[in-house]
Amino acid sequence: MEMEMKQVKGTGTGKIKVGIIGAGRIGKIHAEHVQRLGQAEVVALSDPYADEVLRHWAVKRGIRTVTKEADEWMHDPAIQAVFICSPTDTHVALIKQAAAAGKHIFCEKPVSMDIEETREALAAVQAAGVQLQVGFNRRFDHNFKRIREIVAGGQIGQPHLVKITSRDPNPPSETYLRSSGGIFMDMMIHDFDMARYVTGDEAVEISAVGSVLIDPVFERCGDVDTAVVTIRFASGAIGIIDNSRQAVYGYDQRVEVFGSGGSVAVTNDYPNTAEIHTAEGVRRDNPLHFFLERYNDAYGDEVRQFIASIAEGSTVPVSGEDGLQAQLMARAAATSLRLGRPVKLNETNEATFESV
């Protein structure tokens, strides 16, 4: 479904005022990055568990208003943008509320767990004429941006294969797993977006296999902890994504695109490039441990570009449609795993598109 964002007018001079919904780890990260920008400031923060500790944290960062409910400031005409960093099951209602209030919206991934609800949210945004950016922060990573530039510039010819590896250092808790939406919606959705981003191509068919190899808790939650997906793109190119919830050596994030004229690949980021060579072998430090270290600069850049889009009246770099397409790929993968066969993305019957 084609969803074009309406062009919005720039906001002129003065700082863009921002409200943030959800003061967990990611909400605080975004708040701090906004506060570092010269052209924006966080003026309101809401979280249902807001307490004196959070208020103290906010005051130290110059955030004046802290509430339990966003309703208390959502209709303040001075606030121009909202960051939605709350649990996924709240996203659609908050997107609709923010759009109705005329706010530009940054929403963490996924937009929702339900395809039709996501489409409803995108329609509300389009009708309101506001911007919606989805939080696929890896597009802003320095390594992956370089791959995109090289592929888009034709330096490796026509892409034939894209290989993406994404492995976490430690599995999440059972409490988290039970509300995560499964490995494809929670974890691999970043890689689905990355596959589209680096190739500039659209997926037409997904095949998935998965196993529980790390901890029986995943089976109890109806999930898998190890998965491989193959993607057939509209151009005929093929993608391969592998995910694991536990890599004992650290956070493993690699991408390669092979094409008719060559290939380009990036490997992990490390704390340093020092290698120790001795009679016992060659050693170096493990990769950066997790996403907060690996993608800290990318989080800052996605916030900067969102604010710049509002200030300039330009289109956001990661649209709601990008969020929808990654979600469709995640649903197709979950359905493929469940049914044991390839699934085409145009199989949009909601009865078929179930989570793992």
Coordinates of C-alpha atoms in Angstrom, one line a residue:
M1 CA 0.0 0.0 0.0
E2 CA 1.4 3.3 -1.0
M3 CA 1.3 6.0 1.7
E4 CA 2.7 9.4 0.8
M5 CA 3.4 11.8 3.5
K6 CA 2.0 15.3 3.1
Q7 CA 4.5 18.0 3.0
V8 CA 4.6 20.2 6.1
K9 CA 5.7 23.7 6.6
G10 CA 8.9 24.5 8.4
T11 CA 8.6 25.9 11.9
G12 CA 10.8 28.9 11.4
T13 CA 13.1 30.2 14.1
G14 CA 13.2 29.1 17.7
K15 CA 13.7 25.7 19.2
I16 CA 11.4 22.8 18.4
K17 CA 9.6 21.7 21.6
V18 CA 9.3 18.0 22.1
G19 CA 7.3 15.7 24.4
I20 CA 8.4 12.2 25.2
I21 CA 6.1 9.3 26.1
G22 CA 7.8 6.5 28.0
A23 CA 10.8 7.1 30.2
G24 CA 12.4 3.7 30.0
R25 CA 15.9 3.1 28.6
I26 CA 15.1 4.2 25.1
G27 CA 13.0 7.1 26.1
K28 CA 15.8 8.5 28.2
I29 CA 18.3 8.0 25.4
H30 CA 16.2 10.0 23.0
A31 CA 15.6 12.7 25.6
E32 CA 19.3 13.1 26.1
H33 CA 20.0 13.3 22.4
V34 CA 17.3 15.9 21.9
Q35 CA 18.7 18.0 24.7
R36 CA 22.1 18.0 23.0
L37 CA 20.6 19.6 19.9
G38 CA 20.8 23.3 19.5
Q39 CA 17.5 23.4 17.6
A40 CA 15.3 21.4 19.9
E41 CA 14.4 20.8 23.6
V42 CA 12.4 18.3 25.6
V43 CA 9.8 20.2 27.6
A44 CA 7.5 17.4 28.7
L45 CA 7.9 13.8 29.7
S46 CA 5.3 11.2 30.6
D47 CA 5.4 7.8 32.1
P48 CA 2.8 5.8 34.1
Y49 CA 5.4 5.0 36.7
A50 CA 6.7 8.6 37.0
D51 CA 8.1 9.2 40.5
E52 CA 10.5 11.5 42.3
V53 CA 13.5 9.7 40.9
L54 CA 12.3 10.3 37.4
R55 CA 11.5 13.9 38.2
H56 CA 15.0 14.4 39.6
W57 CA 16.5 12.9 36.5
A58 CA 14.4 15.2 34.3
V59 CA 15.1 18.4 36.2
K60 CA 18.9 17.7 35.9
R61 CA 18.4 17.6 32.1
G62 CA 16.2 20.7 31.9
I63 CA 12.9 19.0 31.4
R64 CA 10.3 21.0 33.2
T65 CA 7.1 18.9 33.0
V66 CA 6.9 15.3 34.1
T67 CA 3.5 13.6 34.2
K68 CA 2.0 10.1 34.4
E69 CA -0.2 10.7 31.4
A70 CA 0.6 12.4 28.1
D71 CA -3.0 13.8 28.0
E72 CA -1.8 16.5 30.3
W73 CA 0.4 18.2 27.7
M74 CA -0.5 16.6 24.4
H75 CA -2.7 19.5 23.3
D76 CA -0.2 22.2 24.3
P77 CA 0.2 24.2 21.0
A78 CA 3.9 24.9 21.9
I79 CA 4.8 21.3 21.6
Q80 CA 5.5 20.4 18.0
A81 CA 6.8 16.8 18.2
V82 CA 6.2 13.7 20.2
F83 CA 8.5 10.7 20.7
I84 CA 6.6 7.5 21.5
C85 CA 8.8 5.2 23.5
S86 CA 6.2 3.3 25.4
P87 CA 5.3 -0.4 25.0
T88 CA 4.3 -1.5 21.5
D89 CA 0.6 -2.2 22.5
T90 CA 0.2 1.6 23.2
H91 CA 1.7 2.8 19.9
V92 CA -1.3 3.0 17.6
A93 CA -3.6 4.8 20.1
L94 CA -0.8 7.3 20.9
I95 CA 0.0 7.9 17.2
K96 CA -3.7 8.6 16.5
Q97 CA -3.8 10.9 19.5
A98 CA -0.7 12.8 18.6
A99 CA -1.7 13.1 14.9
A100 CA -5.1 14.5 15.9
A101 CA -3.3 17.0 18.1
G102 CA -1.2 18.1 15.1
K103 CA 2.1 16.8 16.4
H104 CA 4.9 15.3 14.4
I105 CA 5.7 11.8 15.6
F106 CA 8.7 9.7 16.2
C107 CA 7.7 6.1 17.1
E108 CA 9.9 3.2 18.2
K109 CA 9.6 0.0 16.2
P110 CA 7.4 -1.8 15.6
V111 CA 4.4 0.5 15.0
S112 CA 2.2 -2.3 16.2
M113 CA 1.8 -6.1 16.3
D114 CA -1.2 -6.0 13.9
I115 CA -1.0 -5.1 10.2
E116 CA -4.4 -3.5 10.0
E117 CA -3.8 -1.4 13.1
T118 CA -0.5 -0.2 11.6
R119 CA -2.3 0.8 8.4
E120 CA -4.9 2.7 10.5
A121 CA -2.1 4.6 12.3
L122 CA -0.5 5.5 9.0
A123 CA -3.8 6.7 7.6
A124 CA -4.4 8.9 10.7
V125 CA -0.9 10.5 10.2
Q126 CA -1.6 11.1 6.5
A127 CA -5.0 12.6 7.2
A128 CA -3.5 15.0 9.8
G129 CA -0.7 16.1 7.5
V130 CA 2.0 15.4 10.1
Q131 CA 5.3 13.5 9.9
L132 CA 5.9 10.0 11.3
Q133 CA 9.4 8.6 11.6
V134 CA 9.9 5.0 12.7
G135 CA 12.8 4.1 15.0
F136 CA 15.0 2.0 12.7
N137 CA 18.2 3.4 14.2
R138 CA 20.5 1.0 12.3
R139 CA 20.0 3.0 9.1
F140 CA 22.0 5.8 10.7
D141 CA 25.0 3.6 11.7
H142 CA 28.2 4.8 9.9
N143 CA 29.0 1.3 8.6
F144 CA 25.5 0.5 7.2
K145 CA 25.2 4.0 5.7
R146 CA 28.4 3.4 3.8
I147 CA 27.1 0.1 2.3
R148 CA 23.9 1.9 1.2
E149 CA 25.9 4.6 -0.5
I150 CA 28.1 2.1 -2.3
V151 CA 25.2 0.0 -3.5
A152 CA 23.0 3.0 -4.5
G153 CA 26.0 4.5 -6.4
G154 CA 26.3 1.4 -8.5
Q155 CA 29.8 0.5 -7.4
I156 CA 29.1 -3.2 -7.1
G157 CA 26.7 -3.4 -9.9
Q158 CA 23.3 -5.1 -9.6
P159 CA 22.8 -6.7 -6.1
H160 CA 22.5 -10.5 -6.2
L161 CA 22.9 -11.5 -2.6
V162 CA 22.6 -9.7 0.7
K163 CA 23.7 -11.4 3.9
I164 CA 22.9 -10.0 7.3
T165 CA 24.0 -11.4 10.7
S166 CA 22.5 -10.1 14.0
R167 CA 23.3 -11.9 17.2
D168 CA 22.7 -10.6 20.7
P169 CA 25.2 -11.2 23.6
N170 CA 22.5 -12.3 26.0
P171 CA 18.9 -13.5 25.8
P172 CA 16.1 -11.3 27.2
S173 CA 14.0 -12.1 30.3
E174 CA 11.0 -14.3 30.1
T175 CA 8.8 -11.3 31.1
Y176 CA 10.1 -9.4 28.1
L177 CA 9.8 -12.4 25.7
R178 CA 6.1 -12.9 26.6
S179 CA 5.2 -9.4 25.2
S180 CA 7.9 -9.1 22.6
G181 CA 6.0 -10.4 19.6
G182 CA 8.6 -13.1 18.9
I183 CA 12.1 -13.1 17.4
F184 CA 11.0 -11.8 13.9
M185 CA 8.9 -8.9 15.2
D186 CA 11.2 -7.9 18.1
M187 CA 14.7 -8.6 16.8
M188 CA 14.9 -9.5 13.1
I189 CA 12.6 -6.6 12.2
H190 CA 15.7 -4.4 12.2
D191 CA 17.3 -6.7 9.7
F192 CA 14.3 -6.8 7.5
D193 CA 14.4 -3.0 7.3
M194 CA 18.2 -3.2 6.7
A195 CA 17.7 -5.6 3.8
R196 CA 15.4 -3.1 2.1
Y197 CA 17.6 -0.2 3.0
V198 CA 20.9 -1.5 1.6
T199 CA 19.4 -3.0 -1.5
G200 CA 16.8 -0.4 -2.3
D201 CA 14.6 -3.4 -3.2
E202 CA 11.3 -4.9 -2.0
A203 CA 10.8 -8.4 -0.6
V204 CA 8.2 -10.5 -2.3
E205 CA 8.6 -13.9 -0.6
I206 CA 10.0 -15.0 2.8
S207 CA 11.1 -18.5 4.0
A208 CA 12.0 -19.1 7.7
V209 CA 13.4 -21.9 9.8
G210 CA 14.0 -21.7 13.6
S211 CA 15.0 -23.7 16.6
V212 CA 15.2 -23.5 20.4
L213 CA 18.9 -24.1 21.1
I214 CA 19.7 -21.7 23.9
D215 CA 17.0 -21.9 26.6
P216 CA 13.7 -23.8 26.9
V217 CA 12.1 -20.6 28.0
F218 CA 11.7 -19.6 24.4
E219 CA 9.6 -22.7 23.7
R220 CA 7.5 -22.0 26.7
C221 CA 6.9 -18.5 25.2
G222 CA 6.0 -19.9 21.8
D223 CA 9.2 -18.5 20.3
V224 CA 12.6 -19.6 18.9
D225 CA 16.0 -18.3 19.9
T226 CA 17.8 -19.2 16.6
A227 CA 16.5 -18.4 13.2
V228 CA 17.4 -18.1 9.5
V229 CA 15.3 -16.4 6.9
T230 CA 15.7 -16.2 3.2
I231 CA 14.2 -13.4 1.2
R232 CA 13.3 -13.2 -2.5
F233 CA 13.3 -9.6 -3.7
A234 CA 11.3 -8.1 -6.6
S235 CA 14.5 -7.9 -8.7
G236 CA 15.2 -11.6 -8.2
A237 CA 18.0 -10.9 -5.7
I238 CA 18.2 -13.2 -2.6
G239 CA 18.7 -12.2 1.0
I240 CA 19.8 -14.4 3.9
I241 CA 19.4 -13.2 7.6
D242 CA 20.6 -15.2 10.6
N243 CA 19.7 -14.3 14.2
S244 CA 20.7 -15.7 17.5
R245 CA 19.6 -14.5 21.0
Q246 CA 23.1 -15.4 22.5
A247 CA 26.5 -14.9 21.1
V248 CA 29.0 -15.6 23.9
Y249 CA 31.7 -13.3 22.3
G250 CA 29.5 -10.1 22.2
Y251 CA 27.2 -8.2 19.9
D252 CA 27.6 -9.5 16.4
Q253 CA 26.4 -7.2 13.6
R254 CA 27.6 -7.8 10.0
V255 CA 26.3 -7.0 6.5
E256 CA 27.5 -8.0 3.1
V257 CA 26.0 -7.2 -0.4
F258 CA 27.3 -9.1 -3.4
G259 CA 26.6 -7.9 -6.8
S260 CA 27.3 -8.2 -10.5
G261 CA 30.3 -5.9 -10.3
G262 CA 31.7 -6.8 -6.8
S263 CA 30.8 -6.8 -3.2
V264 CA 30.9 -4.7 -0.1
A265 CA 30.9 -5.9 3.5
V266 CA 31.1 -4.4 7.0
T267 CA 32.0 -6.2 10.2
N268 CA 31.6 -5.5 13.9
D269 CA 32.7 -2.4 15.7
Y270 CA 35.3 -2.9 18.4
P271 CA 36.5 -0.8 21.4
N272 CA 39.9 -0.6 19.6
T273 CA 41.8 -2.2 16.7
A274 CA 44.7 -3.5 18.7
E275 CA 45.7 -7.1 18.1
I276 CA 48.0 -9.1 20.4
H277 CA 50.3 -11.5 18.6
T278 CA 52.0 -14.1 20.7
A279 CA 53.3 -17.7 20.5
E280 CA 49.9 -18.8 21.8
G281 CA 47.9 -17.1 19.0
V282 CA 46.4 -13.8 18.0
R283 CA 43.9 -12.0 20.2
R284 CA 41.9 -8.8 20.2
D285 CA 39.0 -7.3 22.3
N286 CA 35.5 -8.6 21.8
P287 CA 33.0 -6.5 19.8
L288 CA 31.2 -3.7 21.5
H289 CA 29.0 -5.4 24.0
F290 CA 25.4 -4.4 23.1
F291 CA 23.2 -2.0 21.2
L292 CA 23.6 0.9 23.5
E293 CA 27.4 1.0 22.9
R294 CA 27.2 -0.1 19.2
Y295 CA 24.5 2.3 18.1
N296 CA 24.8 5.3 20.4
D297 CA 25.9 7.6 17.6
A298 CA 23.2 6.2 15.3
Y299 CA 20.5 7.0 17.9
G300 CA 21.8 10.6 18.0
D301 CA 21.8 10.9 14.2
E302 CA 18.2 9.6 13.8
V303 CA 17.0 12.1 16.4
R304 CA 18.9 14.9 14.6
Q305 CA 17.5 14.0 11.2
F306 CA 13.9 13.8 12.6
I307 CA 14.2 17.3 14.1
A308 CA 15.8 18.6 11.0
S309 CA 12.9 17.3 8.9
I310 CA 10.4 19.1 11.1
A311 CA 12.4 22.4 11.0
E312 CA 12.9 22.3 7.2
G313 CA 9.5 20.9 6.3
S314 CA 11.2 18.0 4.5
T315 CA 10.3 14.3 4.5
V316 CA 11.5 12.1 7.4
P317 CA 14.3 9.6 6.5
V318 CA 12.4 6.5 7.8
S319 CA 8.6 6.6 7.0
G320 CA 5.6 4.9 8.4
E321 CA 5.5 2.9 5.2
D322 CA 9.0 1.6 5.9
G323 CA 7.7 0.5 9.3
L324 CA 4.8 -1.3 7.6
Q325 CA 7.0 -3.1 5.1
A326 CA 9.3 -4.4 7.8
Q327 CA 6.3 -5.5 9.8
L328 CA 4.9 -7.4 6.8
M329 CA 8.2 -9.2 6.4
A330 CA 8.3 -10.1 10.1
R331 CA 4.7 -11.5 9.9
A332 CA 5.6 -13.4 6.7
A333 CA 8.6 -15.0 8.4
A334 CA 6.5 -16.0 11.5
T335 CA 3.9 -17.5 9.3
S336 CA 6.5 -19.3 7.2
L337 CA 8.0 -20.8 10.3
R338 CA 4.6 -21.9 11.5
L339 CA 3.4 -23.4 8.2
G340 CA 6.7 -24.8 7.1
R341 CA 6.6 -23.2 3.6
P342 CA 7.6 -20.0 1.8
V343 CA 5.1 -17.1 2.3
K344 CA 4.5 -14.3 -0.2
L345 CA 4.1 -10.8 1.2
N346 CA 0.9 -10.3 -0.7
E347 CA -0.7 -13.0 1.4
T348 CA -2.4 -10.3 3.6
N349 CA -5.2 -12.4 5.1
E350 CA -5.0 -11.6 8.8
A351 CA -6.1 -15.1 9.7
T352 CA -2.9 -16.4 8.0
F353 CA -0.6 -13.6 9.2
E354 CA -0.2 -14.8 12.8
S355 CA 2.8 -14.5 15.1
V356 CA 5.0 -17.5 15.9

